[in-house]
Amino acid sequence: MYYSDHLVCRSICSRQFERERKRPNLGGIMLVLVFGLVIFFGIHSVRIAAGGFRDAQIATNERRWKGLYSLLSIIGFVLIVWGWSLYRPNAPEIYEPPSWGRQLASVSVLAAFVFLAAAYLLAGSIKHRLKHPMLVGIILWAIGHLLANGDLASLLVFGAFLVYAIVDLIAVIPRGDPAPAVVRPRSDLIAVGIGLVAFALFGLWLHGWLFGVSPFA
């Protein structure tokens, strides 16, 4: 009897040890995510927090500054995506998203794609009215994802993007950028078309391939 109990105990302990061995190092994974956020938003915040330093670097060697900016942005973004993908499946739930969160998230993200497209086109009514459609788009994108996800990984990522976009928008408002001299309604139609295509591609394919999560599942 004792021998049998001993074998059972060893079997249970062995399975527990194997589960502990295979359990991901959540602390290390979270550090990857946080490190990526620090790198990405650190370099993006230079214009807000140290505009003089940025201008001096551009004046000294614009190509070198743009190269460093691009390199750190890419490294930070890759770490964010990698860290979020690894951490999210085991991240603790901070709040429960509302039942209507996914529906509103789809609308917000679609609008965000349209605004992001409008930011890179010749000025139409969207760009004329919003002044900074990219930042408005990032705000809508972040809010939409926060309405659909309540885990800590998503809160860190989308919360960081939301805070950055709001701070950046507040920082650029005092500049009083002049309104475009010519407003082209055709640009709005092109922005809507690009936004719809991008929304469909990301929702049906790219989002699941890049992040392992299908938003329409």
Short mmCIF file of N, CA, C and O in Angstrom, two decimals, residues 44-126:
data_model
loop_
_atom_site.label_atom_id
_atom_site.label_comp_id
_atom_site.label_asym_id
_atom_site.label_seq_id
_atom_site.Cartn_x
_atom_site.Cartn_y
_atom_site.Cartn_z
N HIS A 44 9.40 58.49 -30.13
CA HIS A 44 8.31 59.29 -30.68
C HIS A 44 8.00 60.52 -29.83
O HIS A 44 7.37 61.47 -30.32
N SER A 45 8.42 60.49 -28.58
CA SER A 45 8.12 61.61 -27.68
C SER A 45 9.20 62.69 -27.68
O SER A 45 9.04 63.71 -27.01
N VAL A 46 10.29 62.46 -28.41
CA VAL A 46 11.36 63.44 -28.43
C VAL A 46 10.86 64.78 -28.95
O VAL A 46 11.20 65.85 -28.43
N ARG A 47 10.02 64.74 -29.98
CA ARG A 47 9.51 65.99 -30.56
C ARG A 47 8.65 66.76 -29.56
O ARG A 47 8.61 67.99 -29.57
N ILE A 48 7.98 66.04 -28.66
CA ILE A 48 7.12 66.68 -27.67
C ILE A 48 7.94 67.20 -26.49
O ILE A 48 7.78 68.34 -26.05
N ALA A 49 8.82 66.33 -25.97
CA ALA A 49 9.53 66.65 -24.73
C ALA A 49 10.85 67.38 -24.96
O ALA A 49 11.32 68.09 -24.08
N ALA A 50 11.47 67.18 -26.13
CA ALA A 50 12.78 67.79 -26.38
C ALA A 50 12.86 68.24 -27.82
O ALA A 50 13.71 67.77 -28.59
N GLY A 51 11.98 69.14 -28.19
CA GLY A 51 11.95 69.62 -29.56
C GLY A 51 13.23 70.29 -30.00
O GLY A 51 13.67 70.13 -31.15
N GLY A 52 13.87 71.01 -29.09
CA GLY A 52 15.14 71.67 -29.43
C GLY A 52 16.23 70.66 -29.75
O GLY A 52 17.01 70.86 -30.69
N PHE A 53 16.31 69.60 -28.97
CA PHE A 53 17.30 68.56 -29.22
C PHE A 53 17.05 67.90 -30.58
O PHE A 53 17.99 67.67 -31.35
N ARG A 54 15.79 67.63 -30.86
CA ARG A 54 15.44 67.02 -32.15
C ARG A 54 15.83 67.93 -33.30
O ARG A 54 16.43 67.47 -34.29
N ASP A 55 15.52 69.21 -33.19
CA ASP A 55 15.86 70.16 -34.26
C ASP A 55 17.36 70.25 -34.46
O ASP A 55 17.85 70.37 -35.59
N ALA A 56 18.11 70.19 -33.36
CA ALA A 56 19.57 70.26 -33.45
C ALA A 56 20.13 69.03 -34.15
O ALA A 56 21.06 69.14 -34.96
N GLN A 57 19.55 67.85 -33.87
CA GLN A 57 20.02 66.63 -34.52
C GLN A 57 19.72 66.65 -36.01
O GLN A 57 20.55 66.23 -36.83
N ILE A 58 18.55 67.17 -36.37
CA ILE A 58 18.19 67.26 -37.78
C ILE A 58 19.11 68.25 -38.51
O ILE A 58 19.55 68.01 -39.63
N ALA A 59 19.40 69.37 -37.84
CA ALA A 59 20.27 70.37 -38.45
C ALA A 59 21.68 69.83 -38.61
O ALA A 59 22.38 70.15 -39.60
N THR A 60 22.15 69.02 -37.68
CA THR A 60 23.51 68.47 -37.75
C THR A 60 23.64 67.39 -38.83
O THR A 60 24.54 67.43 -39.65
N ASN A 61 22.72 66.44 -38.79
CA ASN A 61 22.76 65.34 -39.76
C ASN A 61 21.34 64.74 -39.85
O ASN A 61 21.00 63.84 -39.10
N GLU A 62 20.56 65.25 -40.76
CA GLU A 62 19.16 64.83 -40.87
C GLU A 62 19.04 63.35 -41.22
O GLU A 62 18.19 62.64 -40.67
N ARG A 63 19.89 62.88 -42.11
CA ARG A 63 19.81 61.46 -42.51
C ARG A 63 20.11 60.55 -41.33
O ARG A 63 19.44 59.53 -41.15
N ARG A 64 21.13 60.89 -40.54
CA ARG A 64 21.46 60.06 -39.39
C ARG A 64 20.32 60.03 -38.38
O ARG A 64 19.98 58.98 -37.84
N TRP A 65 19.71 61.20 -38.13
CA TRP A 65 18.60 61.26 -37.18
C TRP A 65 17.41 60.44 -37.67
O TRP A 65 16.82 59.68 -36.90
N LYS A 66 17.07 60.58 -38.93
CA LYS A 66 15.93 59.82 -39.47
C LYS A 66 16.22 58.32 -39.45
O LYS A 66 15.32 57.51 -39.20
N GLY A 67 17.47 57.95 -39.70
CA GLY A 67 17.83 56.54 -39.65
C GLY A 67 17.70 55.98 -38.25
O GLY A 67 17.16 54.88 -38.04
N LEU A 68 18.20 56.73 -37.25
CA LEU A 68 18.09 56.30 -35.85
C LEU A 68 16.63 56.24 -35.42
O LEU A 68 16.21 55.29 -34.74
N TYR A 69 15.86 57.24 -35.82
CA TYR A 69 14.44 57.30 -35.49
C TYR A 69 13.71 56.08 -36.05
O TYR A 69 12.92 55.42 -35.35
N SER A 70 13.97 55.77 -37.30
CA SER A 70 13.31 54.64 -37.95
C SER A 70 13.73 53.32 -37.31
O SER A 70 12.88 52.43 -37.07
N LEU A 71 15.02 53.18 -37.03
CA LEU A 71 15.53 51.93 -36.46
C LEU A 71 14.91 51.66 -35.09
O LEU A 71 14.42 50.55 -34.82
N LEU A 72 14.91 52.67 -34.21
CA LEU A 72 14.35 52.49 -32.88
C LEU A 72 12.84 52.28 -32.94
O LEU A 72 12.29 51.50 -32.15
N SER A 73 12.18 52.93 -33.86
CA SER A 73 10.74 52.74 -34.02
C SER A 73 10.41 51.30 -34.41
O SER A 73 9.49 50.69 -33.86
N ILE A 74 11.18 50.76 -35.35
CA ILE A 74 10.95 49.39 -35.81
C ILE A 74 11.24 48.40 -34.69
O ILE A 74 10.46 47.47 -34.44
N ILE A 75 12.37 48.59 -33.99
CA ILE A 75 12.72 47.69 -32.89
C ILE A 75 11.64 47.73 -31.82
O ILE A 75 11.19 46.68 -31.32
N GLY A 76 11.22 48.93 -31.44
CA GLY A 76 10.19 49.06 -30.41
C GLY A 76 8.88 48.41 -30.84
O GLY A 76 8.25 47.70 -30.05
N PHE A 77 8.48 48.63 -32.09
CA PHE A 77 7.21 48.07 -32.56
C PHE A 77 7.26 46.55 -32.60
O PHE A 77 6.29 45.88 -32.21
N VAL A 78 8.38 45.99 -33.06
CA VAL A 78 8.51 44.52 -33.10
C VAL A 78 8.43 43.94 -31.69
O VAL A 78 7.76 42.93 -31.46
N LEU A 79 9.09 44.57 -30.74
CA LEU A 79 9.04 44.10 -29.35
C LEU A 79 7.62 44.22 -28.79
O LEU A 79 7.18 43.35 -28.02
N ILE A 80 6.91 45.28 -29.14
CA ILE A 80 5.53 45.44 -28.67
C ILE A 80 4.65 44.31 -29.20
O ILE A 80 3.90 43.68 -28.44
N VAL A 81 4.73 44.06 -30.50
CA VAL A 81 3.90 43.01 -31.10
C VAL A 81 4.27 41.65 -30.54
O VAL A 81 3.40 40.85 -30.18
N TRP A 82 5.56 41.38 -30.43
CA TRP A 82 6.02 40.09 -29.92
C TRP A 82 5.63 39.92 -28.45
O TRP A 82 5.09 38.88 -28.06
N GLY A 83 5.90 40.93 -27.65
CA GLY A 83 5.57 40.84 -26.23
C GLY A 83 4.08 40.73 -26.00
O GLY A 83 3.63 39.94 -25.14
N TRP A 84 3.28 41.48 -26.74
CA TRP A 84 1.82 41.42 -26.57
C TRP A 84 1.29 40.04 -26.96
O TRP A 84 0.44 39.48 -26.27
N SER A 85 1.78 39.49 -28.07
CA SER A 85 1.32 38.19 -28.53
C SER A 85 1.64 37.08 -27.54
O SER A 85 0.85 36.15 -27.34
N LEU A 86 2.81 37.17 -26.88
CA LEU A 86 3.21 36.16 -25.92
C LEU A 86 2.52 36.34 -24.56
O LEU A 86 2.17 35.37 -23.89
N TYR A 87 2.35 37.59 -24.17
CA TYR A 87 1.84 37.88 -22.82
C TYR A 87 0.32 37.80 -22.73
O TYR A 87 -0.23 37.39 -21.72
N ARG A 88 -0.36 38.18 -23.80
CA ARG A 88 -1.81 38.30 -23.75
C ARG A 88 -2.53 37.01 -23.35
O ARG A 88 -3.48 37.06 -22.56
N PRO A 89 -2.16 35.81 -23.88
CA PRO A 89 -2.91 34.62 -23.52
C PRO A 89 -2.93 34.31 -22.01
O PRO A 89 -3.86 33.66 -21.52
N ASN A 90 -1.92 34.77 -21.28
CA ASN A 90 -1.84 34.50 -19.84
C ASN A 90 -1.95 35.76 -18.99
O ASN A 90 -1.76 35.70 -17.78
N ALA A 91 -2.21 36.89 -19.62
CA ALA A 91 -2.30 38.15 -18.88
C ALA A 91 -3.56 38.19 -18.03
O ALA A 91 -4.62 37.72 -18.45
N PRO A 92 -3.48 38.75 -16.82
CA PRO A 92 -4.67 38.83 -15.96
C PRO A 92 -5.70 39.81 -16.53
O PRO A 92 -5.36 40.79 -17.19
N GLU A 93 -6.98 39.52 -16.27
CA GLU A 93 -8.05 40.40 -16.69
C GLU A 93 -8.19 41.55 -15.69
O GLU A 93 -8.36 41.31 -14.50
N ILE A 94 -8.10 42.76 -16.17
CA ILE A 94 -8.20 43.94 -15.31
C ILE A 94 -9.65 44.41 -15.21
O ILE A 94 -10.11 44.86 -14.16
N TYR A 95 -10.38 44.31 -16.30
CA TYR A 95 -11.79 44.70 -16.29
C TYR A 95 -12.51 43.87 -17.35
O TYR A 95 -11.89 43.30 -18.26
N GLU A 96 -13.82 43.80 -17.23
CA GLU A 96 -14.62 43.05 -18.20
C GLU A 96 -15.16 44.01 -19.26
O GLU A 96 -15.88 44.95 -18.94
N PRO A 97 -14.79 43.80 -20.52
CA PRO A 97 -15.27 44.70 -21.58
C PRO A 97 -16.80 44.65 -21.67
O PRO A 97 -17.40 43.62 -21.41
N PRO A 98 -17.43 45.76 -22.05
CA PRO A 98 -18.89 45.75 -22.18
C PRO A 98 -19.32 44.83 -23.31
O PRO A 98 -18.56 44.56 -24.24
N SER A 99 -20.56 44.37 -23.25
CA SER A 99 -21.07 43.44 -24.25
C SER A 99 -21.09 44.07 -25.64
O SER A 99 -20.99 43.37 -26.65
N TRP A 100 -21.23 45.38 -25.70
CA TRP A 100 -21.28 46.08 -26.98
C TRP A 100 -19.90 46.58 -27.42
O TRP A 100 -19.78 47.27 -28.42
N GLY A 101 -18.88 46.19 -26.66
CA GLY A 101 -17.54 46.71 -26.94
C GLY A 101 -17.02 46.31 -28.31
O GLY A 101 -16.42 47.13 -29.02
N ARG A 102 -17.20 45.06 -28.71
CA ARG A 102 -16.68 44.60 -29.99
C ARG A 102 -17.34 45.32 -31.16
O ARG A 102 -16.69 45.66 -32.14
N GLN A 103 -18.65 45.54 -31.06
CA GLN A 103 -19.35 46.22 -32.15
C GLN A 103 -18.85 47.66 -32.31
O GLN A 103 -18.56 48.12 -33.43
N LEU A 104 -18.74 48.36 -31.19
CA LEU A 104 -18.26 49.73 -31.25
C LEU A 104 -16.78 49.78 -31.66
O LEU A 104 -16.35 50.71 -32.35
N ALA A 105 -16.03 48.76 -31.26
CA ALA A 105 -14.61 48.70 -31.64
C ALA A 105 -14.47 48.61 -33.16
O ALA A 105 -13.59 49.25 -33.75
N SER A 106 -15.33 47.83 -33.81
CA SER A 106 -15.27 47.69 -35.26
C SER A 106 -15.51 49.04 -35.94
O SER A 106 -14.80 49.41 -36.88
N VAL A 107 -16.50 49.78 -35.45
CA VAL A 107 -16.80 51.10 -36.02
C VAL A 107 -15.64 52.06 -35.79
O VAL A 107 -15.23 52.80 -36.70
N SER A 108 -15.08 52.04 -34.59
CA SER A 108 -13.97 52.95 -34.26
C SER A 108 -12.74 52.64 -35.10
O SER A 108 -12.07 53.56 -35.59
N VAL A 109 -12.43 51.36 -35.26
CA VAL A 109 -11.24 50.98 -36.02
C VAL A 109 -11.43 51.31 -37.50
O VAL A 109 -10.49 51.76 -38.17
N LEU A 110 -12.63 51.10 -38.03
CA LEU A 110 -12.90 51.46 -39.42
C LEU A 110 -12.70 52.97 -39.64
O LEU A 110 -12.04 53.39 -40.59
N ALA A 111 -13.25 53.77 -38.74
CA ALA A 111 -13.05 55.23 -38.83
C ALA A 111 -11.57 55.58 -38.72
O ALA A 111 -11.07 56.48 -39.41
N ALA A 112 -10.85 54.86 -37.85
CA ALA A 112 -9.42 55.12 -37.68
C ALA A 112 -8.66 54.87 -38.97
O ALA A 112 -7.77 55.65 -39.35
N PHE A 113 -8.97 53.79 -39.68
CA PHE A 113 -8.31 53.50 -40.95
C PHE A 113 -8.58 54.61 -41.97
O PHE A 113 -7.69 55.01 -42.73
N VAL A 114 -9.81 55.10 -42.00
CA VAL A 114 -10.15 56.18 -42.93
C VAL A 114 -9.35 57.44 -42.60
O VAL A 114 -8.79 58.10 -43.47
N PHE A 115 -9.27 57.78 -41.31
CA PHE A 115 -8.55 58.98 -40.89
C PHE A 115 -7.05 58.84 -41.16
O PHE A 115 -6.39 59.82 -41.55
N LEU A 116 -6.51 57.65 -40.93
CA LEU A 116 -5.08 57.44 -41.20
C LEU A 116 -4.78 57.59 -42.68
O LEU A 116 -3.76 58.17 -43.06
N ALA A 117 -5.68 57.09 -43.52
CA ALA A 117 -5.49 57.26 -44.96
C ALA A 117 -5.58 58.73 -45.34
O ALA A 117 -4.78 59.23 -46.15
N ALA A 118 -6.53 59.44 -44.75
CA ALA A 118 -6.71 60.87 -45.06
C ALA A 118 -5.48 61.68 -44.69
O ALA A 118 -5.18 62.71 -45.33
N ALA A 119 -4.75 61.25 -43.67
CA ALA A 119 -3.57 62.00 -43.23
C ALA A 119 -2.48 62.04 -44.29
O ALA A 119 -1.67 62.97 -44.32
N TYR A 120 -2.43 61.04 -45.18
CA TYR A 120 -1.36 60.96 -46.17
C TYR A 120 -1.81 61.40 -47.56
O TYR A 120 -1.02 61.33 -48.50
N LEU A 121 -3.06 61.84 -47.69
CA LEU A 121 -3.57 62.29 -48.98
C LEU A 121 -3.63 63.81 -49.03
O LEU A 121 -3.51 64.48 -48.00
N LEU A 122 -3.82 64.33 -50.23
CA LEU A 122 -4.06 65.77 -50.36
C LEU A 122 -5.30 66.14 -49.56
O LEU A 122 -6.23 65.34 -49.42
N ALA A 123 -5.33 67.33 -49.04
CA ALA A 123 -6.36 67.72 -48.07
C ALA A 123 -7.76 67.65 -48.66
O ALA A 123 -8.07 68.26 -49.68
N GLY A 124 -8.62 66.88 -47.97
CA GLY A 124 -10.04 66.87 -48.25
C GLY A 124 -10.77 67.44 -47.04
O GLY A 124 -10.15 68.05 -46.15
N SER A 125 -12.06 67.23 -46.97
CA SER A 125 -12.83 67.76 -45.84
C SER A 125 -12.40 67.13 -44.52
O SER A 125 -12.39 67.80 -43.48
N ILE A 126 -12.04 65.85 -44.55
CA ILE A 126 -11.62 65.16 -43.32
C ILE A 126 -10.37 65.83 -42.75
O ILE A 126 -10.32 66.18 -41.57
#
